[in-house]
Amino acid sequence: PSAMRLLSYNIHKGIGGRDRRYDLQRIIDVIEEENPDLICLQEVDHNNRRSRFHDQPRVLAKQFNATALLCQTTVRLKTGSYGNVIISRWPMHSCHQISLRLVGKKPRGAQMVVVETPEGPLQLVHWHLGLAEKERHWHVNHMLSHHLLRHAAELPVLVAGDCNDWRNTLAAGPFARHGFEQVTAPASRFRTFPAYFPMGSLDKAF
């Protein structure tokens, strides 16, 4: 079987680096270097002043000659919005956008798709989880017991995204209970945040 490359990246609306400048080309260059087949992005802007009113999902999909694109708005602003995006080299179907919103918390969401990979169909779940531990555990339990996920139980399932899980409590908690294994382990090999001096493993795959 051929290797599949997946990249999960919180692009922070294209504003980053130590200079805190908006520069979408830097994001593109980083992704290009990794040459992923599946790109899972969080905090992608659409029509916001801070990002020059760019339609970032379309710009990125065009840049990478995407076969399929799925955008999920999680936060609406006075003008524009931002959210999660899946960009795929291969066709996608059975696309679902699922709210993970809890009262009093920042809106969160998950995307669920079936990707037609060269090795066969794959169920992909992509998300950006909350900052509080109890909130994250609720998010994971909610998604892994979701009826839409159970409908595709015969398919291999890959879950990826920004988990905000500093202490790595999700792997031995809800993921283990639902029979999932962490791919991005040990955490020491997958430190991703902050980018200029990575100390924590926030981006995870199961």
Backbone as CSV, one residue per row, in Angstrom:
resi,resn,N_x,N_y,N_z,CA_x,CA_y,CA_z,C_x,C_y,C_z
1,PRO,0.835,-1.205,0.000,0.000,0.000,0.000,0.872,1.257,0.000
2,SER,0.392,2.269,-0.694,1.128,3.536,-0.724,0.865,4.313,0.564
3,ALA,1.817,5.155,0.956,1.674,5.955,2.172,0.711,7.104,1.915
4,MET,-0.059,7.465,2.928,-0.951,8.610,2.855,-0.413,9.681,3.791
5,ARG,-0.353,10.902,3.305,0.166,12.004,4.128,-0.980,12.928,4.530
6,LEU,-1.150,13.111,5.839,-2.169,14.019,6.365,-1.486,15.114,7.162
7,LEU,-1.930,16.324,6.973,-1.396,17.460,7.726,-2.536,18.153,8.470
8,SER,-2.340,18.384,9.767,-3.263,19.179,10.574,-2.537,20.449,10.994
9,TYR,-3.195,21.593,10.805,-2.480,22.872,10.983,-3.470,23.951,11.389
10,ASN,-3.277,24.519,12.582,-4.049,25.693,12.992,-3.323,26.912,12.427
11,ILE,-3.884,27.505,11.378,-3.167,28.584,10.676,-3.405,29.957,11.309
12,HIS,-4.219,30.027,12.360,-4.445,31.287,13.088,-4.760,32.442,12.131
13,LYS,-5.650,32.181,11.194,-6.124,33.177,10.216,-5.024,33.673,9.279
14,GLY,-3.903,32.993,9.259,-2.784,33.421,8.411,-1.881,34.433,9.090
15,ILE,-2.168,34.710,10.367,-1.361,35.675,11.133,-0.443,34.875,12.055
16,GLY,0.864,35.030,11.897,1.750,34.205,12.711,3.196,34.619,12.608
17,GLY,4.053,33.662,12.909,5.473,33.969,12.953,5.762,34.839,14.166
18,ARG,7.008,35.074,14.415,7.362,35.914,15.562,7.026,37.373,15.298
19,ASP,6.802,37.719,14.011,6.467,39.116,13.692,4.961,39.386,13.731
20,ARG,4.148,38.316,13.929,2.678,38.454,14.028,2.090,39.171,12.814
21,ARG,2.629,38.916,11.648,2.118,39.533,10.413,1.162,38.590,9.707
22,TYR,0.249,39.186,8.931,-0.591,38.371,8.050,0.181,38.069,6.785
23,ASP,0.369,36.788,6.518,1.114,36.383,5.328,0.669,34.969,4.965
24,LEU,-0.341,34.879,4.108,-0.883,33.571,3.749,0.129,32.755,2.946
25,GLN,1.019,33.435,2.232,2.007,32.711,1.432,2.925,31.862,2.317
26,ARG,3.230,32.351,3.519,4.061,31.553,4.433,3.372,30.234,4.784
27,ILE,2.062,30.325,5.003,1.279,29.125,5.313,1.335,28.159,4.134
28,ILE,1.141,28.707,2.944,1.169,27.895,1.725,2.518,27.198,1.574
29,ASP,3.594,27.926,1.848,4.944,27.361,1.700,5.168,26.190,2.665
30,VAL,4.688,26.344,3.894,4.837,25.283,4.896,4.080,24.028,4.454
31,ILE,2.850,24.224,4.000,2.030,23.082,3.561,2.653,22.426,2.332
32,GLU,3.096,23.256,1.399,3.697,22.750,0.152,4.891,21.846,0.444
33,GLU,5.677,22.236,1.414,6.877,21.472,1.754,6.540,20.068,2.258
34,GLU,5.387,19.948,2.920,4.982,18.645,3.473,4.281,17.768,2.429
35,ASN,3.761,18.389,1.369,3.106,17.662,0.275,2.031,16.680,0.771
36,PRO,1.052,17.165,1.542,0.039,16.250,2.091,-1.038,15.888,1.058
37,ASP,-1.661,14.730,1.290,-2.811,14.311,0.486,-4.107,14.864,1.076
38,LEU,-4.143,14.930,2.398,-5.300,15.464,3.126,-4.809,16.595,4.020
39,ILE,-5.472,17.740,3.911,-5.075,18.915,4.693,-6.242,19.306,5.595
40,CYS,-6.018,19.266,6.909,-7.027,19.645,7.901,-6.581,20.946,8.558
41,LEU,-7.302,22.011,8.294,-6.906,23.336,8.776,-7.935,23.883,9.756
42,GLN,-7.431,24.578,10.779,-8.308,25.238,11.741,-8.055,26.752,11.698
43,GLU,-9.069,27.510,12.115,-9.021,28.982,12.167,-8.669,29.571,10.802
44,VAL,-9.460,29.174,9.822,-9.298,29.665,8.451,-10.305,30.795,8.232
45,ASP,-9.802,31.948,7.801,-10.620,33.163,7.660,-11.376,33.212,6.341
46,HIS,-12.504,33.901,6.402,-13.267,34.195,5.181,-13.820,35.612,5.287
47,ASN,-13.366,36.478,4.392,-13.914,37.837,4.272,-13.748,38.678,5.541
48,ASN,-12.548,38.645,6.130,-12.266,39.445,7.320,-11.204,40.500,7.029
49,ARG,-11.364,41.661,7.656,-10.423,42.770,7.432,-8.988,42.376,7.766
50,ARG,-8.811,41.644,8.905,-7.461,41.310,9.371,-6.696,40.462,8.357
51,SER,-7.442,39.752,7.484,-6.801,38.911,6.469,-7.124,39.422,5.062
52,ARG,-7.274,40.744,4.955,-7.447,41.439,3.670,-8.672,40.963,2.896
53,PHE,-9.678,40.517,3.627,-10.943,40.052,3.048,-10.739,38.895,2.071
54,HIS,-9.661,38.141,2.269,-9.406,36.984,1.415,-10.401,35.861,1.717
55,ASP,-10.748,35.113,0.695,-11.502,33.872,0.856,-10.457,32.768,0.986
56,GLN,-9.929,32.615,2.194,-8.789,31.721,2.400,-9.053,30.269,1.976
57,PRO,-10.231,29.690,2.266,-10.449,28.302,1.826,-10.290,28.139,0.317
58,ARG,-10.863,29.078,-0.455,-10.783,28.962,-1.924,-9.356,29.197,-2.416
59,VAL,-8.677,30.177,-1.810,-7.286,30.453,-2.210,-6.427,29.220,-1.981
60,LEU,-6.579,28.588,-0.823,-5.761,27.434,-0.474,-6.116,26.219,-1.342
61,ALA,-7.407,26.000,-1.562,-7.831,24.862,-2.390,-7.300,24.999,-3.809
62,LYS,-7.344,26.233,-4.338,-6.831,26.468,-5.686,-5.319,26.263,-5.732
63,GLN,-4.632,26.735,-4.715,-3.173,26.627,-4.651,-2.727,25.169,-4.703
64,PHE,-3.490,24.291,-4.035,-3.084,22.890,-3.934,-3.843,21.982,-4.908
65,ASN,-4.493,22.609,-5.898,-5.200,21.832,-6.930,-6.113,20.775,-6.312
66,ALA,-6.901,21.210,-5.342,-7.740,20.278,-4.589,-8.793,19.625,-5.470
67,THR,-9.023,18.350,-5.222,-10.144,17.645,-5.835,-11.415,17.946,-5.061
68,ALA,-11.281,18.113,-3.739,-12.457,18.347,-2.895,-12.118,19.319,-1.772
69,LEU,-13.129,20.109,-1.398,-12.988,21.124,-0.341,-14.248,21.108,0.508
70,LEU,-14.066,21.137,1.825,-15.203,21.254,2.739,-14.886,22.324,3.777
71,CYS,-15.751,23.338,3.871,-15.558,24.465,4.796,-16.642,24.435,5.865
72,GLN,-16.243,24.673,7.094,-17.189,24.746,8.212,-16.989,26.063,8.959
73,THR,-18.026,26.891,8.972,-17.982,28.122,9.752,-18.268,27.796,11.214
74,THR,-17.357,28.158,12.101,-17.603,27.943,13.531,-17.857,29.261,14.265
75,VAL,-17.213,30.342,13.812,-17.373,31.645,14.471,-17.736,32.697,13.417
76,ARG,-18.862,33.366,13.632,-19.273,34.471,12.753,-18.912,35.800,13.407
77,LEU,-18.336,36.703,12.625,-17.944,38.013,13.105,-18.846,39.071,12.473
78,LYS,-18.634,40.344,12.852,-19.463,41.414,12.291,-19.429,41.381,10.768
79,THR,-18.221,41.263,10.237,-18.073,40.958,8.816,-17.174,39.731,8.720
80,GLY,-17.614,38.755,7.971,-16.803,37.564,7.773,-16.956,36.518,8.858
81,SER,-16.087,35.521,8.790,-16.165,34.387,9.701,-14.850,33.610,9.657
82,TYR,-14.758,32.581,10.512,-13.640,31.649,10.388,-14.076,30.278,10.888
83,GLY,-13.260,29.266,10.541,-13.643,27.917,10.946,-12.686,26.862,10.436
84,ASN,-13.220,25.639,10.254,-12.434,24.471,9.880,-12.539,24.187,8.386
85,VAL,-11.485,23.629,7.826,-11.451,23.331,6.394,-10.739,21.993,6.167
86,ILE,-11.321,21.173,5.289,-10.636,19.978,4.788,-10.380,20.179,3.299
87,ILE,-9.129,19.998,2.890,-8.745,20.057,1.483,-8.197,18.679,1.129
88,SER,-8.735,18.073,0.063,-8.378,16.695,-0.246,-7.900,16.520,-1.684
89,ARG,-6.905,15.684,-1.834,-6.403,15.301,-3.156,-7.364,14.320,-3.823
90,TRP,-8.206,13.687,-3.007,-9.100,12.645,-3.498,-10.564,13.059,-3.285
91,PRO,-11.485,12.434,-4.005,-12.908,12.785,-3.845,-13.407,12.507,-2.425
92,MET,-14.378,13.325,-2.003,-15.013,13.145,-0.696,-16.527,13.058,-0.900
93,HIS,-17.180,12.277,-0.043,-18.644,12.257,-0.049,-19.138,12.017,1.370
94,SER,-20.450,11.945,1.529,-21.055,11.795,2.864,-20.490,12.848,3.821
95,CYS,-20.523,14.108,3.387,-19.928,15.213,4.162,-20.916,15.740,5.199
96,HIS,-20.479,15.833,6.432,-21.329,16.347,7.513,-20.566,17.393,8.326
97,GLN,-21.284,18.446,8.717,-20.749,19.477,9.606,-21.502,19.377,10.931
98,ILE,-20.782,19.164,12.017,-21.424,18.888,13.302,-21.020,19.935,14.326
99,SER,-21.998,20.515,14.975,-21.724,21.517,16.003,-21.270,20.839,17.291
100,LEU,-20.241,21.403,17.904,-19.775,20.945,19.217,-19.974,22.049,20.250
101,ARG,-20.920,22.920,19.978,-21.088,24.105,20.824,-21.693,23.741,22.179
102,LEU,-21.093,24.301,23.229,-21.622,24.195,24.579,-21.974,25.598,25.066
103,VAL,-23.028,25.717,25.845,-23.480,27.017,26.343,-22.358,27.677,27.141
104,GLY,-22.098,28.951,26.831,-21.092,29.714,27.559,-19.677,29.504,27.064
105,LYS,-19.506,28.653,26.050,-18.180,28.383,25.503,-18.100,28.896,24.066
106,LYS,-16.875,29.127,23.614,-16.652,29.523,22.237,-17.185,28.434,21.307
107,PRO,-17.867,28.820,20.220,-18.395,27.802,19.307,-17.285,26.928,18.724
108,ARG,-17.544,25.632,18.683,-16.601,24.662,18.126,-17.365,23.757,17.165
109,GLY,-16.609,23.079,16.293,-17.280,22.206,15.348,-16.393,21.074,14.884
110,ALA,-17.025,20.074,14.280,-16.315,18.943,13.691,-16.832,18.705,12.281
111,GLN,-15.959,18.197,11.435,-16.313,17.812,10.075,-16.135,16.306,9.946
112,MET,-17.054,15.666,9.231,-16.990,14.229,9.039,-17.210,13.927,7.564
113,VAL,-16.259,13.233,6.943,-16.367,12.930,5.511,-15.867,11.514,5.250
114,VAL,-16.304,10.958,4.128,-15.705,9.733,3.617,-14.823,10.132,2.444
115,VAL,-13.536,9.782,2.550,-12.559,10.106,1.508,-12.283,8.842,0.698
116,GLU,-12.368,8.974,-0.625,-12.088,7.836,-1.510,-10.590,7.804,-1.820
117,THR,-9.820,7.190,-0.939,-8.370,7.102,-1.104,-8.032,5.978,-2.089
118,PRO,-6.822,5.964,-2.628,-6.420,4.870,-3.526,-6.461,3.501,-2.842
119,GLU,-6.414,3.483,-1.495,-6.448,2.218,-0.747,-7.859,1.840,-0.317
120,GLY,-8.852,2.668,-0.719,-10.232,2.404,-0.337,-10.806,3.536,0.495
121,PRO,-12.112,3.488,0.790,-12.758,4.576,1.527,-12.276,4.673,2.971
122,LEU,-12.165,5.924,3.436,-11.703,6.238,4.793,-12.645,7.254,5.404
123,GLN,-13.094,6.993,6.615,-13.902,7.975,7.342,-12.954,8.920,8.070
124,LEU,-13.028,10.208,7.752,-12.164,11.213,8.372,-13.005,12.162,9.222
125,VAL,-12.579,12.326,10.476,-13.196,13.319,11.371,-12.134,14.378,11.657
126,HIS,-12.506,15.637,11.444,-11.582,16.749,11.675,-12.249,17.747,12.608
127,TRP,-11.484,18.279,13.564,-12.085,19.203,14.538,-11.056,20.146,15.145
128,HIS,-11.580,21.114,15.900,-10.786,22.029,16.721,-11.482,22.068,18.078
129,LEU,-10.869,21.416,19.068,-11.518,21.243,20.364,-11.313,22.456,21.276
130,GLY,-12.069,22.463,22.373,-12.088,23.598,23.290,-10.870,23.685,24.196
131,LEU,-10.823,24.769,24.975,-9.672,25.051,25.836,-9.792,24.393,27.210
132,ALA,-11.000,24.051,27.632,-11.194,23.441,28.953,-11.234,21.922,28.833
133,GLU,-10.625,21.236,29.802,-10.511,19.780,29.714,-11.867,19.074,29.685
134,LYS,-12.785,19.486,30.557,-14.112,18.853,30.579,-14.828,19.054,29.240
135,GLU,-14.654,20.240,28.685,-15.260,20.551,27.388,-14.711,19.618,26.311
136,ARG,-13.399,19.436,26.290,-12.782,18.559,25.281,-13.270,17.125,25.415
137,HIS,-13.363,16.641,26.650,-13.825,15.268,26.857,-15.268,15.111,26.386
138,TRP,-16.080,16.142,26.609,-17.462,16.082,26.108,-17.457,16.060,24.581
139,HIS,-16.630,16.901,23.955,-16.533,16.934,22.499,-16.217,15.547,21.937
140,VAL,-15.190,14.908,22.508,-14.741,13.619,21.983,-15.816,12.551,22.199
141,ASN,-16.376,12.476,23.389,-17.435,11.489,23.654,-18.628,11.696,22.737
142,HIS,-18.996,12.964,22.530,-20.138,13.286,21.665,-19.887,12.801,20.238
143,MET,-18.680,13.071,19.723,-18.376,12.710,18.342,-18.214,11.207,18.166
144,LEU,-17.496,10.555,19.068,-17.210,9.132,18.875,-18.425,8.243,19.109
145,SER,-19.469,8.785,19.727,-20.714,8.021,19.886,-21.806,8.548,18.948
146,HIS,-21.430,9.443,18.030,-22.395,10.068,17.117,-22.972,9.033,16.152
147,HIS,-24.265,9.123,15.895,-24.917,8.120,15.039,-24.359,8.127,13.623
148,LEU,-23.890,9.282,13.141,-23.327,9.338,11.790,-22.003,8.571,11.704
149,LEU,-21.256,8.575,12.785,-20.002,7.820,12.805,-20.294,6.321,12.875
150,ARG,-21.302,5.954,13.628,-21.671,4.534,13.750,-22.162,3.967,12.426
151,HIS,-22.780,4.828,11.595,-23.288,4.377,10.300,-22.160,3.914,9.386
152,ALA,-20.961,4.434,9.606,-19.811,4.064,8.768,-18.865,3.151,9.541
153,ALA,-19.414,2.355,10.432,-18.600,1.545,11.344,-17.726,0.535,10.610
154,GLU,-18.106,0.181,9.382,-17.311,-0.813,8.654,-16.058,-0.208,8.032
155,LEU,-15.955,1.129,8.022,-14.809,1.803,7.419,-13.728,2.080,8.469
156,PRO,-12.453,2.140,8.040,-11.422,2.655,8.952,-11.707,4.121,9.261
157,VAL,-11.474,4.530,10.493,-11.771,5.902,10.931,-10.474,6.575,11.384
158,LEU,-10.248,7.774,10.874,-9.105,8.595,11.278,-9.644,9.910,11.838
159,VAL,-9.223,10.260,13.048,-9.641,11.501,13.702,-8.417,12.386,13.850
160,ALA,-8.512,13.641,13.385,-7.338,14.523,13.429,-7.770,15.961,13.659
161,GLY,-6.833,16.752,14.214,-7.104,18.174,14.375,-6.365,18.758,15.564
162,ASP,-6.713,20.010,15.853,-6.145,20.723,17.000,-6.961,20.319,18.223
163,CYS,-6.348,19.495,19.078,-7.073,18.965,20.239,-6.921,19.826,21.490
164,ASN,-5.995,20.799,21.483,-5.774,21.669,22.647,-5.557,20.863,23.927
165,ASP,-5.007,19.657,23.776,-4.907,18.726,24.902,-3.480,18.690,25.430
166,TRP,-3.122,19.700,26.215,-1.762,19.847,26.724,-1.308,18.619,27.507
167,ARG,-2.188,18.087,28.342,-1.798,17.001,29.270,-2.022,15.616,28.670
168,ASN,-2.523,15.582,27.439,-2.729,14.326,26.712,-3.628,13.359,27.488
169,THR,-4.738,13.878,27.989,-5.666,13.036,28.761,-6.718,12.362,27.878
170,LEU,-6.840,12.808,26.625,-7.881,12.251,25.763,-7.550,10.824,25.320
171,ALA,-6.270,10.553,25.074,-5.870,9.247,24.530,-6.274,8.095,25.452
172,ALA,-5.948,8.229,26.730,-6.254,7.164,27.694,-7.683,7.267,28.226
173,GLY,-8.370,8.363,27.890,-9.741,8.567,28.342,-10.750,8.141,27.280
174,PRO,-11.470,9.111,26.698,-12.555,8.757,25.757,-12.094,7.998,24.517
175,PHE,-10.902,8.285,24.012,-10.449,7.565,22.816,-10.240,6.079,23.125
176,ALA,-9.578,5.787,24.229,-9.352,4.386,24.608,-10.682,3.668,24.821
177,ARG,-11.628,4.345,25.458,-12.933,3.715,25.724,-13.661,3.378,24.429
178,HIS,-13.414,4.166,23.381,-14.076,3.918,22.092,-13.204,3.095,21.148
179,GLY,-12.094,2.574,21.646,-11.278,1.665,20.850,-10.337,2.332,19.865
180,PHE,-9.982,3.593,20.112,-9.079,4.317,19.216,-7.656,4.335,19.767
181,GLU,-6.713,4.298,18.867,-5.300,4.335,19.223,-4.681,5.635,18.720
182,GLN,-3.834,6.263,19.530,-3.194,7.510,19.122,-2.058,7.230,18.144
183,VAL,-2.133,7.883,16.983,-1.094,7.740,15.968,0.078,8.666,16.292
184,THR,-0.226,9.834,16.815,0.797,10.847,17.112,1.368,10.613,18.509
185,ALA,1.995,9.474,18.679,2.581,9.110,19.978,3.962,8.497,19.731
186,PRO,4.924,8.725,20.653,4.772,9.505,21.887,4.682,11.003,21.598
187,ALA,4.073,11.726,22.519,3.856,13.173,22.346,5.162,13.922,22.105
188,SER,6.255,13.418,22.686,7.549,14.107,22.544,8.011,14.179,21.083
189,ARG,7.504,13.286,20.233,7.890,13.285,18.812,6.994,14.180,17.965
190,PHE,5.916,14.683,18.570,4.937,15.442,17.794,4.636,16.807,18.420
191,ARG,5.664,17.439,18.935,5.474,18.777,19.517,5.246,19.775,18.389
192,THR,4.197,20.582,18.516,3.829,21.495,17.425,3.547,22.922,17.878
193,PHE,3.520,23.164,19.192,3.109,24.499,19.656,3.978,24.956,20.823
194,PRO,4.374,26.233,20.848,4.269,27.215,19.750,5.266,26.890,18.639
195,ALA,4.957,27.327,17.439,5.704,26.901,16.261,7.193,27.229,16.344
196,TYR,7.530,28.413,16.902,8.935,28.829,16.901,9.763,28.127,17.988
197,PHE,9.080,27.507,18.976,9.788,26.734,20.000,8.811,25.698,20.550
198,PRO,8.555,24.634,19.788,7.486,23.690,20.138,7.715,23.003,21.480
199,MET,6.723,23.115,22.354,6.800,22.497,23.673,5.650,21.519,23.896
200,GLY,4.507,21.780,23.245,3.324,20.951,23.467,2.850,20.263,22.198
201,SER,2.229,19.095,22.389,1.664,18.339,21.269,0.156,18.571,21.237
202,LEU,-0.266,19.594,20.527,-1.687,19.948,20.482,-2.402,19.344,19.264
203,ASP,-1.636,19.119,18.195,-2.206,18.552,16.979,-2.055,17.039,17.050
204,LYS,-3.172,16.337,17.009,-3.132,14.889,17.244,-3.950,14.145,16.193
205,ALA,-3.601,12.871,16.033,-4.382,11.992,15.161,-4.593,10.663,15.871
206,PHE,-5.770,10.091,15.671,-6.146,8.807,16.310,-6.742,7.883,15.240
